[in-house]
């Protein structure tokens, strides 16, 4: 037993901060004496002073921890070179995991910025990701579909694209996040082309053919024209592209021409 | 034994006059009626959905702490009123002279007091409910000062309820009514002055959203600013040029006109 205690002591040895991922009240209470506790959760249920909001429940524990650390770095709660220990739960609702992480500059993957520092409202990005995930889970009438949402900087995106057909959203005032609109988006996802969504979440257009210059865009091999277009438009504009792949069913987010986030709808 | 009892009871009855027996009977019937009022009132209020309507108000919470509920409070008030009324009616059958005048006055005053209490209670509940509703609508606004608005709404309702209740029991409320009128006028005038720009922009915004003379992505020039339309909402239009975003009130758009670049 001595060796197990030693290993656990090594993990918790000489740390700068403690990260608690979605802790329950009693678990948080146990850290009341600790100086630097950062709570990372979807909602601040324990009234923690230092709190990083999780926009989506990342099922990948690595994504979740990276998001938490990046958020803490952006808010100057930790800095590069610090060592932190993270407590989270993977299998049960109670804390069952301890991870020791050394914070480095390479943790700035842009995942936190994707949600909090994009042109569009954080809630709009979150809603679009949710719609894409749901669309990926259910597909259109059972068969897998692909979709491309370009969120934010809509004026510029509209000038860098052209209509493939009449815009079904012309003179309409629909915003993402509305349950009815999510159904509409699902119905329209069988159309070719991209959805353009404004900073405040208004659906500006469907059926858009994006015309960015795709030179020098580096996306993973095997992804198609939809991802290429989505990635490229985010380099030319300040928009964020959220792409649901028809072939592998994953939801990917691009910003600044780079792949930032990859989510599997089946796991969410 | 039986004969003794037969003998004793009439004499014991004779000591106390029959009027008293009638009075006691009325009180007993009154208590029964009061109890019935409580039971029936409770069922009626619950069927009307009052208990759901007052959910989450301060009165309901305070009542919950004392192990009752708003519905219980109102029905108890009604029940006790019936009982007290029966006591007064019973009082008229007794020959107590000193109480007579007082009872006559009280018989007029008491129902009014009960109604005033009921109005006050309903006022408090409606005030609480208004506060809950308003603060729910404003929950998205994370400002500490925003708490003033729901509180103001609540106390306004409470003030009117107090006025009606005081009027019910005949307290002179003229000064308070003047105060209420001044408050209402001030509220209307200040709201009108404070929001006239917003109202004008909002009215134009409705027109712009409905007819959409220009839409997101169009290149336009408004009030000397040339750029690409990024966003149109009820109050403002956002126009972006290289590195600059101009937020233009919608009333300016209609007043100065808009140039669409082809």
Short mmCIF file of C-alpha atoms in Angstrom, two decimals:
data_model
loop_
_atom_site.label_atom_id
_atom_site.label_comp_id
_atom_site.label_asym_id
_atom_site.label_seq_id
_atom_site.Cartn_x
_atom_site.Cartn_y
_atom_site.Cartn_z
CA UNK A 1 0.00 0.00 0.00
CA UNK A 2 2.94 2.27 0.69
CA UNK A 3 3.78 2.58 -2.99
CA UNK A 4 0.23 3.67 -3.93
CA UNK A 5 0.34 6.40 -1.31
CA UNK A 6 3.73 7.47 -2.62
CA UNK A 7 2.44 7.74 -6.19
CA UNK A 8 -0.59 9.74 -5.09
CA UNK A 9 1.64 11.98 -2.99
CA UNK A 10 3.86 12.54 -6.02
CA UNK A 11 0.86 13.61 -8.09
CA UNK A 12 -0.20 16.14 -5.47
CA UNK A 13 3.38 17.21 -4.64
CA UNK A 14 4.35 20.88 -4.97
CA UNK A 15 1.36 22.13 -6.94
CA UNK A 16 0.33 25.73 -7.61
CA UNK A 17 -3.41 25.32 -8.07
CA UNK A 18 -6.15 22.76 -7.78
CA UNK A 19 -8.67 22.39 -10.60
CA UNK A 20 -12.03 20.87 -9.76
CA UNK A 21 -14.11 19.74 -12.72
CA UNK A 22 -17.88 19.88 -12.05
CA UNK A 23 -17.47 19.27 -8.31
CA UNK A 24 -20.44 18.68 -6.06
CA UNK A 25 -20.93 20.83 -3.00
CA UNK A 26 -19.40 18.52 -0.40
CA UNK A 27 -16.36 17.79 -2.56
CA UNK A 28 -15.79 21.52 -3.03
CA UNK A 29 -16.09 22.05 0.74
CA UNK A 30 -13.12 19.76 1.32
CA UNK A 31 -10.94 22.28 -0.50
CA UNK A 32 -12.15 25.21 1.60
CA UNK A 33 -8.68 25.69 3.17
CA UNK A 34 -6.86 25.50 -0.16
CA UNK A 35 -5.69 28.87 -1.46
CA UNK A 36 -5.90 28.49 -5.21
CA UNK A 37 -8.86 26.44 -6.30
CA UNK A 38 -10.31 26.82 -9.79
CA UNK A 39 -13.72 25.35 -10.48
CA UNK A 40 -14.45 24.32 -14.07
CA UNK A 41 -18.09 23.46 -14.70
CA UNK A 42 -21.06 24.21 -16.91
CA UNK A 43 -22.60 26.23 -14.09
CA UNK A 44 -21.15 27.74 -10.93
CA UNK A 45 -23.28 25.71 -8.53
CA UNK A 46 -20.81 25.92 -5.63
CA UNK A 47 -20.38 29.73 -5.75
CA UNK A 48 -16.67 29.49 -6.32
CA UNK A 49 -14.71 32.75 -6.61
CA UNK A 50 -12.56 31.48 -9.46
CA UNK A 51 -14.69 29.82 -12.06
CA UNK A 52 -14.26 28.79 -15.69
CA UNK A 53 -17.45 28.07 -17.57
CA UNK A 54 -17.62 24.94 -19.71
CA UNK A 55 -19.73 25.70 -22.80
CA UNK A 56 -20.17 22.05 -23.78
CA UNK A 57 -19.64 18.92 -21.74
CA UNK A 58 -16.51 17.65 -23.43
CA UNK A 59 -16.61 13.88 -23.14
CA UNK A 60 -12.94 13.73 -23.96
CA UNK A 61 -11.31 14.36 -20.59
CA UNK A 62 -8.26 15.82 -22.34
CA UNK A 63 -10.39 18.45 -24.09
CA UNK A 64 -12.10 19.27 -20.83
CA UNK A 65 -8.83 19.75 -18.95
CA UNK A 66 -7.27 21.74 -21.78
CA UNK A 67 -10.30 23.98 -21.93
CA UNK A 68 -10.18 24.55 -18.16
CA UNK A 69 -6.44 25.30 -18.14
CA UNK A 70 -6.67 27.58 -21.15
CA UNK A 71 -9.58 29.43 -19.58
CA UNK A 72 -7.61 29.83 -16.34
CA UNK A 73 -4.60 31.10 -18.30
CA UNK A 74 -6.73 33.66 -20.15
CA UNK A 75 -8.10 34.87 -16.82
CA UNK A 76 -4.59 35.00 -15.30
CA UNK A 77 -5.41 32.36 -12.71
CA UNK A 78 -2.43 30.23 -13.69
CA UNK A 79 0.58 30.92 -15.86
CA UNK A 80 2.95 28.88 -17.97
CA UNK A 81 5.31 26.85 -15.83
CA UNK A 82 2.78 26.27 -13.05
CA UNK A 83 1.91 22.78 -12.03
CA UNK A 84 -1.72 22.02 -11.35
CA UNK A 85 -3.63 18.97 -10.26
CA UNK A 86 -7.09 18.35 -11.73
CA UNK A 87 -9.86 16.38 -10.06
CA UNK A 88 -12.63 15.17 -12.31
CA UNK A 89 -15.03 12.34 -12.84
CA UNK A 90 -14.99 10.02 -15.82
CA UNK A 91 -16.98 6.96 -14.83
CA UNK A 92 -19.10 8.06 -11.91
CA UNK A 93 -20.53 11.35 -10.72
CA UNK A 94 -18.04 11.48 -7.86
CA UNK A 95 -14.47 12.63 -8.33
CA UNK A 96 -12.57 9.53 -9.43
CA UNK A 97 -9.66 10.97 -11.36
CA UNK A 98 -6.59 13.01 -10.47
CA UNK A 99 -4.43 14.41 -13.24
CA UNK A 100 -1.20 16.33 -12.80
CA UNK A 101 -0.56 18.85 -15.55
CA UNK A 102 2.32 21.19 -16.14
CA UNK A 103 0.90 24.32 -17.75
CA UNK A 104 2.72 25.33 -20.90
CA UNK A 105 2.21 27.80 -23.71
CA UNK A 106 1.18 24.89 -25.94
CA UNK A 107 -2.02 24.67 -23.92
CA UNK A 108 -3.19 27.77 -25.75
CA UNK A 109 -4.86 25.72 -28.45
CA UNK A 110 -7.56 28.33 -29.06
CA UNK A 111 -10.29 26.09 -27.66
CA UNK A 112 -11.25 28.58 -24.95
CA UNK A 113 -10.99 31.50 -27.34
CA UNK A 114 -13.22 29.70 -29.80
CA UNK A 115 -16.12 30.07 -27.41
CA UNK A 116 -15.36 33.20 -25.44
CA UNK A 117 -13.35 35.36 -27.77
CA UNK A 118 -15.00 34.88 -31.13
CA UNK A 119 -16.80 37.63 -32.97
CA UNK A 120 -20.12 35.95 -32.41
CA UNK A 121 -21.72 35.71 -28.98
CA UNK A 122 -20.51 32.71 -26.96
CA UNK A 123 -24.08 31.48 -26.61
CA UNK A 124 -24.56 31.58 -30.40
CA UNK A 125 -21.48 29.45 -30.99
CA UNK A 126 -22.62 27.07 -28.30
CA UNK A 127 -26.10 26.83 -29.81
CA UNK A 128 -24.73 26.15 -33.29
CA UNK A 129 -22.40 23.47 -31.93
CA UNK A 130 -25.41 21.92 -30.17
CA UNK A 131 -27.45 21.95 -33.40
CA UNK A 132 -24.56 20.38 -35.32
CA UNK A 133 -24.14 17.70 -32.66
CA UNK A 134 -27.84 16.91 -32.68
CA UNK A 135 -27.89 16.81 -36.45
CA UNK A 136 -24.91 14.44 -36.36
CA UNK A 137 -26.64 12.19 -33.84
CA UNK A 138 -29.94 11.89 -35.60
CA UNK A 139 -29.09 12.67 -39.21
CA UNK A 140 -31.76 13.71 -41.65
CA UNK A 141 -34.46 11.06 -41.55
CA UNK A 142 -31.98 8.42 -40.45
CA UNK A 143 -29.30 8.94 -43.08
CA UNK A 144 -26.13 10.87 -42.25
CA UNK A 145 -25.96 14.47 -43.38
CA UNK A 146 -23.27 17.07 -43.60
CA UNK A 147 -23.69 20.71 -42.78
CA UNK A 148 -21.61 23.85 -42.73
CA UNK A 149 -22.39 26.76 -40.45
CA UNK A 150 -20.42 29.99 -40.73
CA UNK A 151 -20.98 31.99 -37.55
CA UNK A 152 -20.15 35.66 -37.08
CA UNK A 153 -18.84 38.45 -39.32
CA UNK A 154 -21.83 37.78 -41.55
CA UNK A 155 -21.45 40.93 -43.65
CA UNK A 156 -18.00 39.94 -44.83
CA UNK A 157 -18.97 36.30 -45.27
CA UNK A 158 -21.90 37.35 -47.48
CA UNK A 159 -19.51 39.36 -49.63
CA UNK A 160 -17.20 36.39 -49.97
CA UNK A 161 -19.93 34.03 -51.05
CA UNK A 162 -22.73 33.85 -53.57
CA UNK A 163 -26.20 32.34 -53.50
CA UNK A 164 -26.74 28.94 -55.04
CA UNK A 165 -30.47 29.52 -55.12
CA UNK A 166 -33.10 31.70 -53.49
CA UNK A 167 -32.38 32.33 -49.85
CA UNK A 168 -35.11 30.69 -47.77
CA UNK A 169 -34.26 32.89 -44.79
CA UNK A 170 -34.69 36.18 -46.65
CA UNK A 171 -36.84 38.65 -44.73
CA UNK A 172 -37.22 36.21 -41.91
CA UNK A 173 -36.17 36.88 -38.36
CA UNK A 174 -35.09 33.58 -36.98
CA UNK A 175 -32.33 33.06 -34.48
CA UNK A 176 -30.46 29.91 -33.53
CA UNK A 177 -31.19 28.43 -30.15
CA UNK A 178 -34.94 28.54 -30.70
CA UNK A 179 -36.19 24.91 -30.67
CA UNK A 180 -38.37 25.46 -33.77
CA UNK A 181 -35.45 26.99 -35.63
CA UNK A 182 -33.32 23.97 -34.83
CA UNK A 183 -35.92 21.82 -36.59
CA UNK A 184 -35.87 24.25 -39.54
CA UNK A 185 -32.09 24.08 -39.74
CA UNK A 186 -32.31 20.30 -39.79
CA UNK A 187 -34.81 20.40 -42.64
CA UNK A 188 -32.73 22.87 -44.63
CA UNK A 189 -29.53 20.92 -44.04
CA UNK A 190 -30.32 18.79 -47.06
CA UNK A 191 -29.71 21.85 -49.19
CA UNK A 192 -26.27 22.30 -50.61
CA UNK A 193 -24.08 25.14 -49.43
CA UNK A 194 -23.46 26.89 -46.16
CA UNK A 195 -25.60 28.53 -43.51
CA UNK A 196 -24.51 32.05 -42.66
CA UNK A 197 -25.29 33.17 -39.10
CA UNK A 198 -24.69 36.67 -37.76
CA UNK A 199 -22.92 37.68 -34.54
CA UNK A 200 -26.17 37.85 -32.62
CA UNK A 201 -27.40 34.49 -33.94
CA UNK A 202 -29.71 35.61 -36.75
CA UNK A 203 -29.76 33.16 -39.62
CA UNK A 204 -28.86 35.39 -42.55
CA UNK A 205 -28.86 32.90 -45.35
CA UNK A 206 -28.78 29.28 -46.40
CA UNK A 207 -27.67 27.97 -49.79
CA UNK A 208 -24.46 30.01 -49.84
CA UNK A 209 -21.53 28.98 -51.97
CA UNK A 210 -18.41 30.17 -50.16
CA UNK A 211 -15.68 31.65 -52.30
CA UNK A 212 -12.64 32.14 -50.09
CA UNK A 213 -9.16 31.65 -51.40
CA UNK A 214 -8.21 28.23 -50.08
CA UNK A 215 -4.53 28.60 -50.85
CA UNK A 216 -2.32 27.48 -48.02
CA UNK A 217 -5.16 26.10 -45.94
CA UNK A 218 -3.97 23.03 -44.13
CA UNK A 219 -6.73 20.75 -42.95
CA UNK A 220 -6.37 17.04 -42.13
CA UNK A 221 -6.15 14.84 -45.19
CA UNK A 222 -9.30 12.99 -46.04
CA UNK A 223 -11.68 15.83 -45.31
CA UNK A 224 -13.64 17.13 -48.25
CA UNK A 225 -14.58 20.33 -49.96
CA UNK A 226 -17.00 21.33 -47.19
CA UNK A 227 -14.26 21.38 -44.57
CA UNK A 228 -11.88 23.10 -46.95
CA UNK A 229 -14.40 25.86 -47.64
CA UNK A 230 -15.25 26.17 -43.94
CA UNK A 231 -11.62 26.35 -42.90
CA UNK A 232 -10.71 28.82 -45.64
CA UNK A 233 -13.57 31.28 -44.95
CA UNK A 234 -12.43 31.60 -41.33
CA UNK A 235 -9.01 32.71 -42.49
CA UNK A 236 -10.39 35.37 -44.82
CA UNK A 237 -12.93 36.67 -42.30
CA UNK A 238 -13.33 36.77 -38.52
CA UNK A 239 -15.99 34.10 -38.67
CA UNK A 240 -16.03 30.71 -36.99
CA UNK A 241 -16.98 27.68 -39.08
CA UNK A 242 -18.73 24.71 -37.54
CA UNK A 243 -18.78 21.73 -39.86
CA UNK A 244 -20.60 18.43 -39.57
CA UNK A 245 -18.90 15.82 -41.69
CA UNK A 246 -21.13 13.59 -43.78
CA UNK A 247 -18.50 10.86 -44.07
CA UNK A 248 -17.24 10.40 -40.52
CA UNK A 249 -20.02 12.15 -38.65
CA UNK A 250 -17.73 14.36 -36.53
CA UNK A 251 -18.38 18.01 -35.71
CA UNK A 252 -15.36 20.23 -36.24
CA UNK A 253 -14.83 23.90 -35.53
CA UNK A 254 -12.45 26.09 -37.49
CA UNK A 255 -11.19 29.53 -36.59
CA UNK A 256 -8.49 31.58 -38.26
CA UNK A 257 -8.13 28.84 -40.85
CA UNK A 258 -7.22 26.21 -38.28
CA UNK A 259 -8.98 23.20 -36.88
CA UNK A 260 -9.67 23.99 -33.21
CA UNK A 261 -12.16 21.45 -31.97
CA UNK A 262 -13.31 17.98 -32.90
CA UNK A 263 -16.37 16.46 -31.25
CA UNK A 264 -18.06 13.13 -31.76
CA UNK A 265 -21.86 13.54 -31.71
CA UNK A 266 -22.30 9.93 -30.61
CA UNK A 267 -20.54 10.65 -27.34
CA UNK A 268 -22.42 13.84 -26.47
CA UNK B 1 -79.56 8.42 40.16
CA UNK B 2 -81.62 9.21 37.14
CA UNK B 3 -84.20 11.10 39.17
CA UNK B 4 -81.54 13.19 40.82
CA UNK B 5 -80.12 14.14 37.48
CA UNK B 6 -83.56 15.03 36.13
CA UNK B 7 -84.10 17.25 39.06
CA UNK B 8 -80.72 18.93 39.03
CA UNK B 9 -80.42 19.70 35.35
CA UNK B 10 -83.50 21.98 35.00
CA UNK B 11 -82.47 23.99 38.00
CA UNK B 12 -78.97 24.31 36.65
CA UNK B 13 -80.48 25.34 33.33
CA UNK B 14 -82.70 27.86 35.03
CA UNK B 15 -79.72 29.64 36.56
CA UNK B 16 -78.45 30.47 33.13
CA UNK B 17 -81.04 32.13 30.96
CA UNK B 18 -82.20 30.51 27.70
CA UNK B 19 -80.72 33.43 25.81
CA UNK B 20 -77.32 32.19 26.84
CA UNK B 21 -78.08 28.73 25.54
CA UNK B 22 -79.10 30.19 22.20
CA UNK B 23 -75.92 32.24 22.16
CA UNK B 24 -73.79 29.17 22.87
CA UNK B 25 -75.66 27.29 20.14
CA UNK B 26 -74.97 30.08 17.64
CA UNK B 27 -71.28 30.06 18.52
CA UNK B 28 -71.14 26.27 18.08
CA UNK B 29 -72.88 26.53 14.69
CA UNK B 30 -70.52 29.41 13.83
CA UNK B 31 -67.45 27.32 14.61
CA UNK B 32 -68.84 24.51 12.47
CA UNK B 33 -69.56 26.92 9.62
CA UNK B 34 -66.10 28.46 10.00
CA UNK B 35 -64.50 25.05 9.79
CA UNK B 36 -66.62 24.26 6.73
CA UNK B 37 -65.57 27.57 5.15
CA UNK B 38 -61.93 26.66 5.67
CA UNK B 39 -62.34 23.24 4.07
CA UNK B 40 -64.46 24.40 1.12
CA UNK B 41 -62.38 27.54 0.58
CA UNK B 42 -59.24 25.47 0.52
CA UNK B 43 -60.65 23.14 -2.13
CA UNK B 44 -61.97 26.06 -4.17
CA UNK B 45 -58.66 27.97 -4.12
CA UNK B 46 -56.66 24.89 -5.01
CA UNK B 47 -59.05 24.11 -7.86
CA UNK B 48 -58.62 27.69 -9.10
CA UNK B 49 -54.88 27.07 -9.18
CA UNK B 50 -54.05 29.76 -6.63
CA UNK B 51 -51.41 27.58 -4.99
CA UNK B 52 -49.51 27.25 -8.29
CA UNK B 53 -49.90 30.94 -9.06
CA UNK B 54 -48.27 32.06 -5.80
CA UNK B 55 -45.42 29.56 -6.09
CA UNK B 56 -42.08 31.16 -5.23
CA UNK B 57 -43.39 34.41 -3.73
CA UNK B 58 -42.10 35.70 -0.41
CA UNK B 59 -45.49 35.25 1.26
CA UNK B 60 -45.61 31.60 0.25
CA UNK B 61 -42.08 31.09 1.56
CA UNK B 62 -42.84 32.89 4.83
CA UNK B 63 -46.06 30.90 5.20
CA UNK B 64 -44.11 27.71 4.47
CA UNK B 65 -41.74 28.48 7.32
CA UNK B 66 -44.68 28.53 9.74
CA UNK B 67 -45.93 25.24 8.38
CA UNK B 68 -48.83 26.62 6.36
CA UNK B 69 -49.34 28.06 2.88
CA UNK B 70 -50.91 31.10 1.25
CA UNK B 71 -54.06 29.11 0.54
CA UNK B 72 -54.14 28.03 4.19
CA UNK B 73 -53.67 31.61 5.29
CA UNK B 74 -56.57 32.96 3.20
CA UNK B 75 -58.95 30.16 4.16
CA UNK B 76 -58.04 30.53 7.84
CA UNK B 77 -58.76 34.24 7.61
CA UNK B 78 -62.18 33.53 6.09
CA UNK B 79 -62.91 30.79 8.63
CA UNK B 80 -61.99 32.91 11.64
CA UNK B 81 -64.08 35.72 10.22
CA UNK B 82 -67.15 33.46 10.17
CA UNK B 83 -66.45 32.34 13.75
CA UNK B 84 -65.95 35.88 15.05
CA UNK B 85 -69.13 36.94 13.24
CA UNK B 86 -71.06 34.16 14.97
CA UNK B 87 -69.70 35.33 18.31
CA UNK B 88 -71.03 38.81 17.61
CA UNK B 89 -74.42 37.52 16.53
CA UNK B 90 -74.47 35.41 19.68
CA UNK B 91 -73.58 38.53 21.64
CA UNK B 92 -76.81 40.23 20.56
CA UNK B 93 -78.81 37.43 22.23
CA UNK B 94 -77.23 38.03 25.61
CA UNK B 95 -78.18 40.91 27.80
CA UNK B 96 -74.78 42.36 28.29
CA UNK B 97 -75.44 46.06 28.08
CA UNK B 98 -71.91 47.39 28.15
CA UNK B 99 -70.92 45.33 25.14
CA UNK B 100 -73.94 46.18 23.08
CA UNK B 101 -72.82 49.51 21.65
CA UNK B 102 -69.34 48.22 21.05
CA UNK B 103 -70.72 45.16 19.30
CA UNK B 104 -72.94 47.23 17.02
CA UNK B 105 -69.96 49.32 15.92
CA UNK B 106 -67.79 46.25 15.59
CA UNK B 107 -70.37 44.41 13.49
CA UNK B 108 -70.06 47.16 10.88
CA UNK B 109 -66.34 47.60 11.21
CA UNK B 110 -65.26 43.98 11.34
CA UNK B 111 -66.25 42.85 7.85
CA UNK B 112 -64.49 45.92 6.47
CA UNK B 113 -61.38 45.07 8.46
CA UNK B 114 -61.48 41.51 7.17
CA UNK B 115 -61.83 42.71 3.57
CA UNK B 116 -59.00 45.21 4.11
CA UNK B 117 -56.78 42.43 5.45
CA UNK B 118 -57.69 40.24 2.48
CA UNK B 119 -56.90 43.07 0.03
CA UNK B 120 -53.56 43.63 1.76
CA UNK B 121 -52.72 39.94 1.61
CA UNK B 122 -53.66 39.71 -2.07
CA UNK B 123 -51.66 42.91 -2.70
CA UNK B 124 -48.58 41.45 -1.03
CA UNK B 125 -48.94 38.24 -3.04
CA UNK B 126 -49.41 40.07 -6.36
CA UNK B 127 -46.49 42.37 -5.49
CA UNK B 128 -44.26 39.38 -4.82
CA UNK B 129 -45.39 37.69 -7.98
CA UNK B 130 -44.69 40.83 -10.01
CA UNK B 131 -41.23 41.03 -8.45
CA UNK B 132 -40.52 37.39 -9.31
CA UNK B 133 -41.74 37.82 -12.90
CA UNK B 134 -39.83 41.05 -13.51
CA UNK B 135 -36.59 39.72 -12.04
CA UNK B 136 -36.93 36.58 -14.16
CA UNK B 137 -37.20 38.73 -17.27
CA UNK B 138 -34.15 40.72 -16.19
CA UNK B 139 -32.10 37.71 -15.17
CA UNK B 140 -29.92 38.00 -18.26
CA UNK B 141 -28.78 41.46 -17.17
CA UNK B 142 -25.94 40.91 -14.76
CA UNK B 143 -25.96 44.30 -13.04
CA UNK B 144 -26.20 44.72 -9.29
CA UNK B 145 -28.29 47.89 -9.71
CA UNK B 146 -30.91 46.04 -11.76
CA UNK B 147 -32.39 44.72 -8.52
CA UNK B 148 -34.02 48.12 -8.01
CA UNK B 149 -36.50 47.61 -10.86
CA UNK B 150 -38.27 44.47 -9.54
CA UNK B 151 -38.32 45.98 -6.05
CA UNK B 152 -39.90 49.19 -7.39
CA UNK B 153 -42.55 47.20 -9.24
CA UNK B 154 -43.28 45.25 -6.07
CA UNK B 155 -43.60 48.26 -3.81
CA UNK B 156 -45.79 50.06 -6.37
CA UNK B 157 -48.29 47.20 -6.24
CA UNK B 158 -47.99 47.09 -2.47
CA UNK B 159 -48.61 50.83 -2.22
CA UNK B 160 -51.81 50.62 -4.27
CA UNK B 161 -53.00 47.63 -2.24
CA UNK B 162 -52.35 49.50 1.02
CA UNK B 163 -54.28 52.49 -0.35
CA UNK B 164 -57.30 50.36 -1.20
CA UNK B 165 -57.13 48.58 2.15
CA UNK B 166 -56.91 51.85 4.09
CA UNK B 167 -59.77 53.27 2.02
CA UNK B 168 -61.81 50.21 2.94
CA UNK B 169 -61.54 50.83 6.69
CA UNK B 170 -62.15 54.56 6.24
CA UNK B 171 -58.74 56.05 6.93
CA UNK B 172 -58.21 59.40 5.18
CA UNK B 173 -56.03 58.56 2.19
CA UNK B 174 -56.27 61.74 0.13
CA UNK B 175 -52.63 62.66 0.74
CA UNK B 176 -51.51 59.20 -0.25
CA UNK B 177 -53.62 59.32 -3.42
CA UNK B 178 -52.00 62.63 -4.36
CA UNK B 179 -48.64 60.97 -3.74
CA UNK B 180 -49.65 58.07 -5.97
CA UNK B 181 -50.75 60.41 -8.75
CA UNK B 182 -47.50 62.38 -8.53
CA UNK B 183 -45.56 59.12 -8.64
CA UNK B 184 -47.50 57.86 -11.66
CA UNK B 185 -47.13 61.13 -13.57
CA UNK B 186 -43.40 61.28 -12.79
CA UNK B 187 -43.01 57.68 -13.93
CA UNK B 188 -44.80 58.31 -17.22
CA UNK B 189 -43.05 61.61 -17.94
CA UNK B 190 -39.58 60.34 -17.12
CA UNK B 191 -40.10 57.12 -19.05
CA UNK B 192 -41.28 59.10 -22.06
CA UNK B 193 -38.32 61.48 -21.91
CA UNK B 194 -35.78 58.75 -21.23
CA UNK B 195 -36.99 56.41 -23.93
CA UNK B 196 -38.02 58.75 -26.72
CA UNK B 197 -34.83 58.06 -28.70
CA UNK B 198 -35.25 54.34 -28.13
CA UNK B 199 -38.94 54.44 -29.05
CA UNK B 200 -38.22 56.33 -32.27
CA UNK B 201 -35.40 53.95 -33.17
CA UNK B 202 -37.54 50.96 -32.22
CA UNK B 203 -40.39 52.09 -34.47
CA UNK B 204 -38.00 52.52 -37.39
CA UNK B 205 -36.38 49.19 -36.47
CA UNK B 206 -39.70 47.42 -36.87
CA UNK B 207 -40.08 48.94 -40.34
CA UNK B 208 -36.51 48.01 -41.30
CA UNK B 209 -36.89 44.44 -40.07
CA UNK B 210 -40.22 43.94 -41.82
CA UNK B 211 -39.40 45.45 -45.21
CA UNK B 212 -35.64 44.90 -45.14
CA UNK B 213 -34.64 47.67 -47.58
CA UNK B 214 -31.05 46.57 -46.98
CA UNK B 215 -29.81 43.34 -45.48
CA UNK B 216 -26.70 41.89 -43.89
CA UNK B 217 -23.83 41.90 -46.38
CA UNK B 218 -25.01 44.90 -48.42
CA UNK B 219 -22.62 47.78 -48.91
CA UNK B 220 -24.33 50.98 -47.85
CA UNK B 221 -23.67 54.56 -46.86
CA UNK B 222 -25.59 56.05 -43.94
CA UNK B 223 -24.94 59.47 -42.44
CA UNK B 224 -21.67 59.72 -44.32
CA UNK B 225 -20.47 56.32 -43.16
CA UNK B 226 -19.81 53.80 -45.87
CA UNK B 227 -19.43 50.13 -45.12
CA UNK B 228 -20.87 46.64 -45.04
CA UNK B 229 -23.98 45.96 -42.97
CA UNK B 230 -23.10 43.45 -40.27
CA UNK B 231 -26.21 43.44 -38.13
CA UNK B 232 -29.65 45.02 -37.98
CA UNK B 233 -31.58 44.87 -34.76
CA UNK B 234 -34.55 46.73 -33.36
CA UNK B 235 -32.60 49.80 -32.29
CA UNK B 236 -29.34 50.01 -34.20
CA UNK B 237 -27.69 49.08 -37.47
CA UNK B 238 -24.05 48.02 -37.36
CA UNK B 239 -21.97 49.00 -40.33
CA UNK B 240 -18.38 47.92 -40.68
CA UNK B 241 -15.55 49.35 -42.72
CA UNK B 242 -11.92 48.29 -42.52
CA UNK B 243 -11.27 47.94 -38.84
CA UNK B 244 -14.12 50.27 -37.84
CA UNK B 245 -17.60 49.38 -36.75
CA UNK B 246 -20.21 52.13 -36.81
CA UNK B 247 -23.27 51.61 -34.65
CA UNK B 248 -25.98 53.83 -36.08
CA UNK B 249 -29.36 54.36 -34.39
CA UNK B 250 -32.16 53.29 -36.68
CA UNK B 251 -33.91 56.67 -36.51
CA UNK B 252 -30.82 58.21 -38.14
CA UNK B 253 -31.16 55.66 -40.93
CA UNK B 254 -34.70 56.79 -41.74
CA UNK B 255 -34.08 60.49 -41.18
CA UNK B 256 -30.94 60.77 -43.29
CA UNK B 257 -31.79 58.02 -45.75
CA UNK B 258 -29.53 55.25 -46.85
CA UNK B 259 -27.47 54.79 -49.99
CA UNK B 260 -27.08 51.28 -51.34
CA UNK B 261 -23.94 50.67 -53.35
CA UNK B 262 -24.57 48.54 -56.41
#
